[in-house]
Short mmCIF file of C-alpha atoms in Angstrom, two decimals:
data_model
loop_
_atom_site.label_atom_id
_atom_site.label_comp_id
_atom_site.label_asym_id
_atom_site.label_seq_id
_atom_site.Cartn_x
_atom_site.Cartn_y
_atom_site.Cartn_z
CA MET A 1 -4.30 -88.59 22.99
CA SER A 2 -1.07 -90.06 21.68
CA VAL A 3 1.63 -88.68 19.41
CA ALA A 4 2.72 -91.39 16.97
CA ILE A 5 5.08 -92.04 14.07
CA VAL A 6 4.31 -94.64 11.40
CA THR A 7 6.98 -95.62 8.89
CA GLY A 8 5.92 -97.07 5.56
CA GLY A 9 2.67 -95.19 6.03
CA ALA A 10 1.86 -94.42 2.39
CA SER A 11 0.14 -97.76 1.78
CA GLY A 12 -0.82 -101.14 3.12
CA ILE A 13 -0.41 -101.93 6.81
CA GLY A 14 1.20 -98.57 7.60
CA ARG A 15 -1.68 -96.62 6.09
CA ALA A 16 -4.21 -98.78 7.96
CA ILE A 17 -2.38 -98.23 11.26
CA ALA A 18 -2.25 -94.48 10.69
CA THR A 19 -5.96 -94.46 9.85
CA SER A 20 -6.83 -96.31 13.06
CA LEU A 21 -4.74 -93.90 15.13
CA VAL A 22 -6.25 -90.76 13.63
CA ALA A 23 -9.75 -92.25 13.86
CA ARG A 24 -9.37 -92.50 17.63
CA GLY A 25 -8.04 -88.95 17.93
CA ASP A 26 -4.26 -89.33 17.90
CA THR A 27 -1.69 -87.07 16.26
CA VAL A 28 0.17 -89.08 13.63
CA VAL A 29 3.24 -88.40 11.52
CA VAL A 30 3.00 -90.51 8.37
CA THR A 31 6.43 -91.25 6.93
CA ASP A 32 7.45 -93.04 3.77
CA VAL A 33 10.14 -93.02 1.12
CA ASN A 34 7.21 -92.21 -1.18
CA ALA A 35 6.74 -88.60 -0.05
CA ASP A 36 3.75 -87.91 -2.31
CA GLY A 37 1.98 -91.04 -1.12
CA ALA A 38 2.55 -90.13 2.53
CA ALA A 39 1.21 -86.63 1.90
CA GLN A 40 -1.92 -87.99 0.22
CA VAL A 41 -2.58 -90.29 3.18
CA ALA A 42 -2.14 -87.44 5.66
CA ASP A 43 -4.49 -85.19 3.67
CA ARG A 44 -7.15 -87.88 3.61
CA LEU A 45 -6.79 -88.59 7.32
CA ASN A 46 -7.17 -84.92 8.20
CA GLY A 47 -10.61 -85.14 6.62
CA LEU A 48 -11.75 -87.56 9.29
CA GLY A 49 -12.29 -84.69 11.72
CA LYS A 50 -10.81 -86.49 14.74
CA GLY A 51 -7.06 -86.71 15.18
CA LYS A 52 -4.41 -84.94 13.12
CA ALA A 53 -1.94 -86.18 10.55
CA SER A 54 1.15 -84.77 8.89
CA ALA A 55 3.57 -86.33 6.45
CA THR A 56 7.30 -86.39 5.89
CA ALA A 57 9.59 -88.20 3.49
CA LEU A 58 11.77 -90.78 5.20
CA ASP A 59 14.13 -93.46 3.95
CA VAL A 60 14.51 -95.83 6.90
CA THR A 61 17.90 -97.02 5.61
CA ASP A 62 19.26 -93.54 6.49
CA ALA A 63 19.94 -93.69 10.22
CA ASP A 64 20.61 -89.96 10.55
CA ALA A 65 17.37 -89.10 8.77
CA VAL A 66 15.39 -91.43 11.02
CA SER A 67 16.91 -89.91 14.15
CA ALA A 68 16.23 -86.40 12.88
CA VAL A 69 12.55 -87.11 12.15
CA TYR A 70 11.92 -88.86 15.47
CA GLN A 71 13.65 -86.11 17.46
CA SER A 72 11.79 -83.44 15.50
CA VAL A 73 8.42 -85.00 16.35
CA LYS A 74 9.38 -85.12 20.02
CA ASP A 75 10.55 -81.50 19.93
CA ASP A 76 7.41 -80.30 18.13
CA HIS A 77 4.93 -82.10 20.37
CA GLY A 78 6.84 -82.40 23.63
CA ARG A 79 6.64 -86.18 23.61
CA LEU A 80 6.67 -89.31 21.47
CA ASP A 81 4.19 -91.90 22.68
CA LEU A 82 3.98 -94.51 19.92
CA VAL A 83 6.36 -95.58 17.19
CA PHE A 84 5.40 -98.09 14.50
CA ASN A 85 8.57 -99.25 12.73
CA ASN A 86 6.63 -100.74 9.86
CA ALA A 87 8.44 -100.03 6.57
CA GLY A 88 9.49 -103.13 4.65
CA ILE A 89 9.80 -104.82 1.28
CA ALA A 90 9.02 -108.29 -0.04
CA ILE A 91 11.77 -110.55 -1.38
CA GLY A 92 10.83 -113.69 -3.27
CA GLY A 93 12.70 -116.50 -4.98
CA LEU A 94 14.47 -119.75 -4.26
CA ALA A 95 17.88 -119.51 -2.60
CA GLU A 96 19.73 -120.32 -5.81
CA GLU A 97 17.84 -117.58 -7.68
CA LEU A 98 18.77 -114.82 -5.26
CA THR A 99 21.74 -112.48 -5.47
CA LEU A 100 23.53 -110.64 -2.70
CA ASP A 101 21.57 -107.58 -3.80
CA HIS A 102 18.37 -109.30 -2.65
CA TRP A 103 19.96 -110.16 0.70
CA ASN A 104 21.43 -106.71 1.25
CA ARG A 105 18.23 -104.86 0.37
CA ALA A 106 16.20 -107.05 2.74
CA ILE A 107 18.69 -106.47 5.55
CA ASP A 108 18.94 -102.73 4.90
CA ILE A 109 15.18 -102.08 4.90
CA ASN A 110 13.49 -104.87 6.84
CA LEU A 111 16.07 -105.21 9.60
CA LYS A 112 18.28 -102.12 9.73
CA GLY A 113 15.23 -99.92 9.12
CA VAL A 114 13.76 -101.28 12.35
CA VAL A 115 17.12 -100.97 14.12
CA HIS A 116 17.31 -97.32 13.10
CA GLY A 117 13.78 -96.70 14.39
CA VAL A 118 14.51 -98.38 17.71
CA HIS A 119 17.84 -96.57 18.05
CA ALA A 120 16.08 -93.23 17.49
CA ALA A 121 12.96 -93.82 19.60
CA TYR A 122 14.24 -95.77 22.59
CA PRO A 123 16.42 -93.00 24.15
CA ILE A 124 13.56 -90.53 23.78
CA MET A 125 11.15 -92.87 25.52
CA LEU A 126 13.66 -93.73 28.26
CA GLU A 127 14.06 -90.03 28.98
CA GLN A 128 10.27 -89.63 29.10
CA GLY A 129 9.87 -92.76 31.20
CA ARG A 130 7.12 -94.01 28.91
CA GLY A 131 6.31 -94.97 25.33
CA HIS A 132 5.53 -97.96 23.15
CA ILE A 133 7.63 -99.25 20.25
CA VAL A 134 5.79 -101.52 17.81
CA ASN A 135 7.89 -103.30 15.20
CA THR A 136 6.37 -105.00 12.17
CA ALA A 137 7.80 -108.46 11.54
CA SER A 138 5.77 -111.24 9.93
CA LEU A 139 4.51 -114.75 10.51
CA ALA A 140 7.64 -115.49 8.47
CA GLY A 141 9.53 -114.42 11.58
CA LEU A 142 7.99 -117.31 13.52
CA VAL A 143 7.72 -120.12 10.99
CA PRO A 144 10.09 -121.62 8.37
CA MET A 145 8.86 -119.67 5.34
CA PRO A 146 10.75 -120.64 2.16
CA ILE A 147 10.98 -119.01 -1.29
CA GLY A 148 12.19 -115.69 0.10
CA ILE A 149 14.60 -116.53 2.88
CA PRO A 150 16.20 -113.05 3.06
CA TYR A 151 12.73 -111.81 4.05
CA THR A 152 12.30 -114.72 6.47
CA ALA A 153 15.71 -114.16 8.04
CA THR A 154 15.15 -110.44 8.61
CA LYS A 155 11.72 -111.00 10.10
CA HIS A 156 13.10 -113.61 12.53
CA ALA A 157 15.70 -111.01 13.51
CA VAL A 158 13.03 -108.37 14.12
CA VAL A 159 11.15 -110.77 16.41
CA GLY A 160 14.32 -111.49 18.38
CA LEU A 161 15.26 -107.82 18.58
CA SER A 162 11.79 -106.87 19.81
CA LEU A 163 11.47 -109.54 22.47
CA GLY A 164 14.99 -108.88 23.77
CA LEU A 165 14.36 -105.14 23.91
CA ARG A 166 11.03 -105.74 25.64
CA ALA A 167 12.87 -107.54 28.43
CA GLU A 168 15.35 -104.68 28.80
CA ALA A 169 12.67 -101.99 28.66
CA ALA A 170 10.12 -103.62 30.98
CA GLY A 171 11.34 -101.99 34.17
CA ARG A 172 11.85 -98.58 32.62
CA GLY A 173 8.36 -97.65 31.50
CA VAL A 174 8.83 -98.44 27.82
CA LYS A 175 6.73 -101.12 26.13
CA VAL A 176 7.74 -103.12 23.07
CA SER A 177 5.54 -105.26 20.82
CA VAL A 178 6.16 -107.06 17.56
CA VAL A 179 3.51 -107.66 14.89
CA CYS A 180 3.58 -111.00 13.05
CA PRO A 181 0.84 -111.12 10.42
CA SER A 182 0.24 -113.91 7.96
CA PHE A 183 -0.25 -112.96 4.30
CA VAL A 184 -1.96 -109.56 4.10
CA ASP A 185 -3.41 -108.14 0.90
CA THR A 186 -1.13 -105.12 0.49
CA PRO A 187 0.99 -103.59 -2.31
CA LEU A 188 3.93 -105.55 -0.87
CA LEU A 189 2.61 -108.71 -2.51
CA HIS A 190 2.20 -106.94 -5.85
CA ASN A 191 5.76 -105.58 -5.88
CA VAL A 192 8.11 -108.41 -4.93
CA ASN A 193 11.84 -107.70 -5.41
CA PRO A 194 11.37 -103.99 -6.17
CA ASP A 195 14.23 -102.60 -8.29
CA LEU A 196 16.17 -105.84 -7.86
CA PRO A 197 17.28 -108.63 -10.22
CA GLU A 198 14.22 -110.58 -11.30
CA THR A 199 13.32 -114.07 -10.15
CA PRO A 200 10.22 -116.08 -11.10
CA MET A 201 8.57 -114.56 -8.00
CA SER A 202 9.26 -110.94 -9.02
CA GLY A 203 6.39 -108.54 -9.57
CA ASP A 204 2.90 -109.62 -8.55
CA ALA A 205 3.26 -112.76 -6.43
CA THR A 206 -0.34 -113.08 -5.28
CA GLY A 207 -0.99 -115.98 -7.64
CA ASP A 208 2.00 -117.94 -6.33
CA ILE A 209 1.08 -117.14 -2.75
CA ALA A 210 -2.49 -118.31 -3.33
CA LYS A 211 -1.13 -121.77 -4.16
CA ALA A 212 0.41 -121.99 -0.70
CA SER A 213 -2.02 -119.88 1.32
CA PRO A 214 -5.32 -118.96 -0.34
CA ARG A 215 -6.48 -116.74 2.51
CA LEU A 216 -5.33 -113.11 2.44
CA TYR A 217 -6.11 -110.89 5.41
CA THR A 218 -6.98 -107.22 4.93
CA ALA A 219 -4.76 -104.44 6.24
CA GLU A 220 -7.76 -102.86 7.94
CA LYS A 221 -8.54 -106.01 9.93
CA LEU A 222 -4.89 -106.35 10.87
CA ALA A 223 -4.78 -102.73 12.07
CA ARG A 224 -7.67 -103.48 14.43
CA ASP A 225 -5.74 -106.49 15.75
CA ILE A 226 -2.66 -104.31 16.21
CA MET A 227 -4.53 -101.60 18.09
CA ARG A 228 -6.05 -104.23 20.37
CA GLY A 229 -2.67 -105.85 20.95
CA VAL A 230 -1.00 -102.52 21.71
CA ALA A 231 -3.75 -101.64 24.19
CA ARG A 232 -3.15 -104.99 25.92
CA ASN A 233 0.65 -104.58 25.73
CA GLN A 234 1.02 -107.93 23.97
CA ALA A 235 4.58 -109.01 23.31
CA LEU A 236 3.63 -110.80 20.08
CA ILE A 237 0.66 -109.73 17.98
CA VAL A 238 0.01 -112.68 15.66
CA ALA A 239 -2.91 -112.52 13.23
CA PRO A 240 -5.20 -113.79 11.85
CA ALA A 241 -6.34 -117.00 13.57
CA HIS A 242 -4.80 -119.32 10.97
CA GLY A 243 -1.48 -117.55 11.56
CA ARG A 244 -1.67 -118.27 15.27
CA LEU A 245 -2.48 -121.88 14.43
CA ALA A 246 0.61 -122.14 12.21
CA TRP A 247 2.76 -120.59 14.93
CA ARG A 248 1.42 -123.10 17.45
CA GLY A 249 2.21 -125.92 15.06
CA VAL A 250 5.82 -124.81 14.71
CA ARG A 251 6.25 -124.76 18.48
CA LEU A 252 4.75 -128.23 18.84
CA SER A 253 6.73 -129.83 16.00
CA PRO A 254 9.40 -127.81 14.18
CA GLY A 255 10.23 -130.78 11.95
CA ALA A 256 6.65 -131.15 10.82
CA ALA A 257 6.49 -127.41 10.11
CA VAL A 258 9.47 -127.72 7.77
CA ARG A 259 7.78 -130.61 5.97
CA VAL A 260 4.63 -128.49 5.51
CA ALA A 261 6.78 -125.66 4.12
CA GLN A 262 8.35 -128.17 1.71
CA LEU A 263 4.87 -129.02 0.40
CA ALA A 264 4.33 -125.31 -0.34
CA VAL A 265 7.62 -125.22 -2.24
CA ASN A 266 6.55 -128.24 -4.29
CA ARG A 267 3.19 -126.64 -5.16
CA ILE A 268 4.85 -123.46 -6.36
CA ARG A 269 7.52 -125.34 -8.32
CA SER A 270 4.83 -127.35 -10.06
#
């Protein structure tokens, strides 16, 4: 059975990933900046009677804290098999509505949080000669998603980071995958621009998102897709099916994809 770390594990996709891991018998460390939430998830997972879960507070913007947690898990268990660099926040608003605070927070959490996780996990896995790093990006990292371009930019960066690292790691026993889900029904969508200057998209953005994409995937279904993709060592785990269709459309005609995105902007503006 595997030893795994999940960041952003107190809710949403992270919680669903941790649940899937424990359900199959793995040992999971659930981390989150919300320490109480992470502890509640771990307690619930320990009631499943299969794998084991523990919790620790972790702010992924703190590189030293990330390194300390990852090294501690390796020291405690003798190995670190799986890392899910999943923590992230949602940023919404038109470019002219956004401040540098929006940009910096997106970069600090969505991009540098993943960088810190990779920087901490990769040397451990190289030394072991095995391991799998799974970074959470978004369909927004593959398509031209407007009305939140700091989020889009960081998710594109996570895709590039992951695929580049996968190429470097391939001959050294370490696997790397990146998860690119379409809109998933998680607390992320209900808490856009957390503790940041407000825009019309701040707070609960599910209504605005429904105008552009009425289909929301569940975190539990996505976790099953992720587990399947990790087992198959997929480079890109894109879900659900309509997300893969959108990705295919971008590759076939980037210009047309931008025009489709413009229609979404117009619907939200109206």
